Amino acid sequence: MKKHIISLLVDNEPGVLARVSGLFSGRGFNIESLCVAETLDFSVSRITLVTRGDDAVAEQIKKQLNKLINVVKLSDLTGVEYVEREMALIKVNAKTDHRAEILRIVDIFRCNVVDVTPTHYTIEATGTAEKLAAILSLLKPIGIKEIARTGAIALAREKKGKAGEVF
Amino acid sequence: MKTLTGAQIIMSVLKQEGVDTIFGFPGGVVIDIFDELSRTDIKHILVRHEQGAAHAADGYARAKGSVGVCLGTSGPGATNTVSGLASAYMDSIPVVVLTGQVPTALIGNDAFQEVDIVGITRPCTKHNYLVKRTEDLARVLREAFHIARSGRPGPVLVDLPKDVTQGKARYEPLPEPRMPSYNPTYKPNVKQLRRAIELIKGAEKPVIFSGGGVILSGASKELTKFAKKLHAPVTASLMGLGSFPGTDPLWLGMLGMHGTYRANMAIGACDLLIGIGVRFDDRVTGKVETFAPNAKIIHIDIDPTSISKNIPVTVPIVGDCKSAVKGLNSLLNEEKVKITKKNRKAWLDRIEEWKSTTPLRYKQKDVIKPQYVIEKLYELTKGQAIITTEVGQNQMWAAQYYHFDRPNCFITSGGLGCMGFGFPAAIGAQVACPDKLVVDVAGDGSIQMNIQELATAVQYKLPVKVVILNNRYLGMVRQWQQLFYEKRYAATDMKYAPDFARLAESYGALGLKATKPREVEAVLKKGLSSPGPAFMDFWVAREECVYPMVPAGAAITEMLLA
Ligand SMILES: Cc1ncc(C[n+]2csc(CCOP(=O)(O)OP(=O)(O)O)c2C)c(N)n1
Ligand SMILES: [Mg+2]
């Protein structure tokens, strides 16, 4: 079952998200994650969703999404080059003897500490799903109190002047 | 530019759309709309249940080939239309359902008779709207009609809060909407058409499989031409009956669970299957792995989601059936493809053999056989009636024994299989075609689901005829119990039912009853020739089964024959 990142431009109207998510639940497709936000054009929003399925299922998902009247444009980033990011806010236990270790991890992965208390750090981490998984696996033994994560957002890369990923 | 109330804007758009009839039922939040409606020349048919209104709009749309319109109040009025929407959605019928809604300020407050009908009907409409401002009404209504009738047609619901219909806005007629995110593909890809022609040239045992899409796109003539050029036998889904003449020698009969022996066997043996305006529903394919196992498949449909959804196809053609079949016909001419009857002889002979050894059959003895009633109905109406059906055995016998020569004459709830559909749909069809004979072939169970509409038929002098195949059972379910549940008839006995003839009389309609075979013809003659609505109650053999039957999950060539 291949992973598909599908990027949709949809009318920015009430109920559109329900149409998209209802299509998935009603037809037994799965959504791994989903992100919605406005674009520069106030009348359209971008939905980035990650789903899994064999080729036939992915084909159906795309056709069904395209059929929704409120879907303006659909692109499947699978198979094209794209940049993908997720973000996590991770609240870790920061007892004195762990503080240095946590900051070292933050440094290595280019995260930020966005909130500090005597007992906890809240870390902002951004990256691919794999990178976030790596950070979490290192922080877990230290003690994660809470975590909030976005799903993936992604954009296809421009073809010309491939300069590589800019962190 | 004029300033109009919301209700007046609705009427203006309905007129602009050419609406001449609305099927409706009133309530608190739609009084303004009905008030305004009564001042127009649009005919209003007051039904007795909103489900009836929705099915009537569906029947109207199918018989007339245009958009049917239904109007109901908020809350229960709206929820009552849901089965009608779902049925129209499954069968791709253009219907616009207008529902009242509580005032915008109250939405979300659990107000009296508030229900989130847009939320409820999202999965069973092609699209739906909640209109929040009077200024948006004209645009939304125009879009609703546009979406309902274009592309793969379907029902659209527009929810109308009371303050939106009471409020005022400036109005001028809008042009046909252009929607950037909605552009159905009508014109088929020529490359794909050419690929199809190559397959056609190489085929020795082709079968054409026609569906509701052929009727919706008005492609029957092109289809008939196409089949004759190819000398290819034609079968159809339930929804496709009438798209190809049922009396033509190339006609195979219906396909699928209760399809004819020859149609199902032909699918098993064909080397090319040309599906046109079909969606390869499970009632047609049976076990998908064994469906048309030796065939390459060409699939024409306007809805890309239908293609390769259930059955992988060799040549997909997205487009309007009429343009596509026309395109194939002209390519056949252009390339001077000559297929003679002689080329096809072996294939057609094989089909003829299936037909003669295993035709549709029944034996009429001392109890009325339901098939006999349909055969007599066919004979007496000379095949000219518009037939609607309920759901169950009655529906299948109507499909098998009434031979439809023309499109838009067989009106049935195919995809949803909604009991209670046939009678209100017949009322809608009769309104659309006042000069045609309209007959609902009904079961004793189904007819009770919308029997209240008899008052509607009587009130508007709509001479619809109802032929009840009364087996005092929920027959189709009983058939499954007989065949697969060792005759445990749990919850399918319908002995407690009214005397339908007397019930009809009490509504002011004609009621007739036949209990013996020799009475059948007389009752049909009397009922069909009566000037008003009539119920004809035929007491048929209780435990008759519909054959052939493909058990659920079996290959369609594995039929029970008796
Ligand atoms: C609204 C609805 N409820 C239940 C069913 C399931 N169902 C399918 S056929 C059938 C029996 C219909 O009985 P009747 O109208 O007497 O027709 P018959 O099969 O006896 O001809 C039932 C209950 C259905 N199709 N629709
Ligand atoms: Mg019955």
XYZ file of C-alpha atoms in Angstrom, chain B residues 77-297:
221
model
C -40.413 17.632 5.666
C -36.778 17.643 4.683
C -35.934 14.255 6.218
C -38.891 12.710 4.417
C -37.252 13.526 1.096
C -34.053 11.651 1.891
C -35.049 8.265 0.391
C -36.136 10.091 -2.742
C -32.813 11.873 -2.971
C -30.861 8.678 -2.381
C -32.820 6.851 -5.076
C -32.352 9.672 -7.593
C -28.667 9.830 -6.697
C -28.068 6.128 -7.288
C -29.902 6.272 -10.619
C -28.422 9.627 -11.727
C -31.748 11.397 -12.092
C -31.856 15.198 -12.326
C -33.996 16.411 -9.446
C -33.888 19.683 -7.532
C -35.232 19.455 -3.999
C -36.002 22.718 -2.233
C -36.357 22.540 1.530
C -37.292 25.257 3.990
C -34.978 25.918 6.898
C -35.340 27.806 10.177
C -34.190 31.440 10.050
C -30.414 31.830 9.789
C -30.231 33.352 13.277
C -31.652 30.130 14.743
C -29.542 27.637 12.782
C -27.542 25.508 15.181
C -29.841 26.202 18.139
C -31.918 23.045 17.881
C -34.783 25.283 16.867
C -38.252 23.856 16.298
C -38.186 21.694 13.173
C -34.534 22.375 12.577
C -32.443 19.636 11.033
C -29.076 19.823 9.303
C -30.442 18.549 6.007
C -27.372 19.647 4.094
C -25.290 17.498 6.439
C -27.718 14.597 6.210
C -27.917 14.598 2.434
C -24.296 15.317 1.574
C -23.574 11.673 0.650
C -26.806 11.170 -1.294
C -26.904 14.289 -3.448
C -24.724 15.300 -6.351
C -24.321 18.590 -4.530
C -26.245 20.624 -1.997
C -26.460 24.168 -0.694
C -27.547 26.127 2.327
C -28.366 29.633 1.122
C -27.438 32.219 3.729
C -28.216 35.483 1.953
C -31.068 36.516 -0.311
C -28.497 38.019 -2.685
C -27.075 34.510 -3.315
C -30.415 32.867 -4.125
C -30.494 33.408 -7.862
C -26.926 32.218 -8.390
C -27.315 29.161 -6.188
C -30.580 28.096 -7.793
C -29.132 28.488 -11.271
C -26.135 26.398 -10.238
C -28.415 23.795 -8.679
C -30.292 23.238 -11.946
C -27.091 23.348 -13.951
C -25.429 20.703 -11.783
C -28.547 18.525 -11.632
C -28.918 18.224 -15.382
C -25.354 18.330 -16.687
C -22.581 15.748 -16.732
C -23.751 12.646 -14.937
C -27.098 14.007 -13.741
C -28.198 13.779 -10.143
C -30.231 15.345 -7.385
C -29.314 18.697 -5.847
C -30.817 19.985 -2.618
C -31.126 23.674 -1.803
C -31.906 24.551 1.812
C -33.748 27.860 2.188
C -33.883 29.590 5.584
C -37.094 31.516 6.176
C -35.418 34.931 6.457
C -33.643 34.330 3.147
C -36.937 33.748 1.359
C -38.624 36.658 3.144
C -35.736 39.092 2.689
C -35.283 41.276 -0.363
C -32.514 41.580 -2.900
C -31.912 43.139 -6.279
C -32.529 40.662 -9.025
C -31.865 40.251 -12.667
C -31.922 36.979 -14.583
C -28.518 35.328 -14.587
C -26.950 33.537 -17.551
C -26.207 29.793 -17.494
C -23.598 29.397 -14.749
C -19.948 28.830 -15.548
C -18.247 26.987 -12.746
C -14.465 26.664 -12.927
C -14.402 23.645 -10.623
C -17.155 21.758 -12.444
C -16.545 20.841 -16.052
C -17.921 17.459 -17.066
C -16.207 15.827 -20.031
C -18.670 15.351 -22.867
C -16.357 14.865 -25.797
C -14.646 11.496 -25.841
C -10.965 11.222 -26.626
C -10.575 10.280 -30.293
C -7.473 8.206 -29.636
C -9.459 6.031 -27.274
C -12.273 5.731 -29.793
C -9.732 4.522 -32.340
C -8.379 1.974 -29.907
C -11.944 0.778 -29.396
C -12.414 0.385 -33.135
C -9.307 -1.797 -33.305
C -10.766 -4.095 -30.643
C -14.100 -4.169 -32.439
C -12.430 -5.178 -35.701
C -10.721 -8.103 -34.032
C -13.702 -9.349 -32.029
C -15.544 -12.499 -32.939
C -17.960 -12.665 -30.053
C -18.831 -9.135 -29.024
C -21.598 -8.148 -26.620
C -22.922 -4.649 -26.080
C -24.035 -3.874 -22.545
C -26.203 -0.787 -22.300
C -27.199 1.115 -19.184
C -29.069 4.078 -17.791
C -26.470 6.444 -19.216
C -27.672 5.647 -22.726
C -31.185 6.720 -21.780
C -30.008 9.821 -19.921
C -27.901 11.015 -22.823
C -30.545 10.198 -25.421
C -28.245 7.800 -27.254
C -30.723 5.021 -28.070
C -30.820 5.666 -31.807
C -27.025 5.772 -32.044
C -26.788 2.617 -29.969
C -29.240 0.767 -32.192
C -27.313 1.824 -35.273
C -24.060 0.745 -33.671
C -25.381 -2.682 -32.724
C -26.724 -3.278 -36.226
C -23.458 -2.270 -37.842
C -21.648 -4.736 -35.603
C -24.369 -7.399 -35.686
C -23.612 -7.541 -32.008
C -26.122 -8.796 -29.475
C -27.219 -6.272 -26.850
C -27.987 -6.754 -23.193
C -28.825 -4.098 -20.607
C -28.832 -3.412 -16.930
C -32.169 -2.860 -15.212
C -31.624 0.869 -15.722
C -30.867 0.369 -19.387
C -34.113 -1.375 -20.339
C -35.658 0.443 -23.284
C -32.355 1.847 -24.497
C -32.371 -0.870 -27.161
C -35.583 -2.325 -28.623
C -36.718 -5.289 -26.540
C -38.286 -6.876 -29.623
C -35.159 -6.726 -31.793
C -33.578 -10.056 -32.786
C -30.239 -8.838 -31.381
C -31.780 -8.260 -27.960
C -30.477 -10.624 -25.286
C -32.704 -9.570 -22.432
C -31.553 -8.163 -19.131
C -28.218 -9.041 -17.550
C -27.332 -9.970 -13.995
C -28.842 -11.576 -10.932
C -32.212 -12.060 -12.634
C -30.945 -11.704 -16.163
C -31.851 -14.092 -18.956
C -29.882 -17.287 -19.387
C -28.586 -16.219 -22.790
C -27.490 -12.764 -21.607
C -25.523 -14.141 -18.698
C -24.029 -16.981 -20.752
C -23.069 -14.540 -23.499
C -21.124 -12.470 -20.993
C -19.332 -15.599 -19.875
C -18.346 -16.456 -23.441
C -17.818 -13.114 -25.176
C -14.410 -11.912 -26.314
C -15.335 -8.222 -26.338
C -17.695 -6.434 -23.985
C -18.720 -2.899 -24.802
C -20.252 -1.286 -21.718
C -22.065 1.966 -22.464
C -23.439 4.175 -19.703
C -23.168 1.414 -17.120
C -21.345 1.174 -13.819
C -20.857 -2.596 -13.436
C -22.949 -2.779 -10.286
C -22.656 -5.954 -8.188
C -26.192 -7.041 -9.152
C -24.911 -7.189 -12.723
C -21.439 -8.636 -12.316
C -21.987 -11.286 -9.678
C -18.553 -12.479 -8.595
C -16.275 -9.944 -10.269
C -13.356 -12.307 -10.802
C -15.479 -14.467 -13.088
C -17.258 -11.663 -14.915
C -16.603 -11.700 -18.670
C -13.430 -13.705 -18.048
C -12.438 -13.993 -21.714
C -13.275 -10.500 -22.791
C -11.504 -7.285 -23.479
C -13.659 -4.488 -22.170
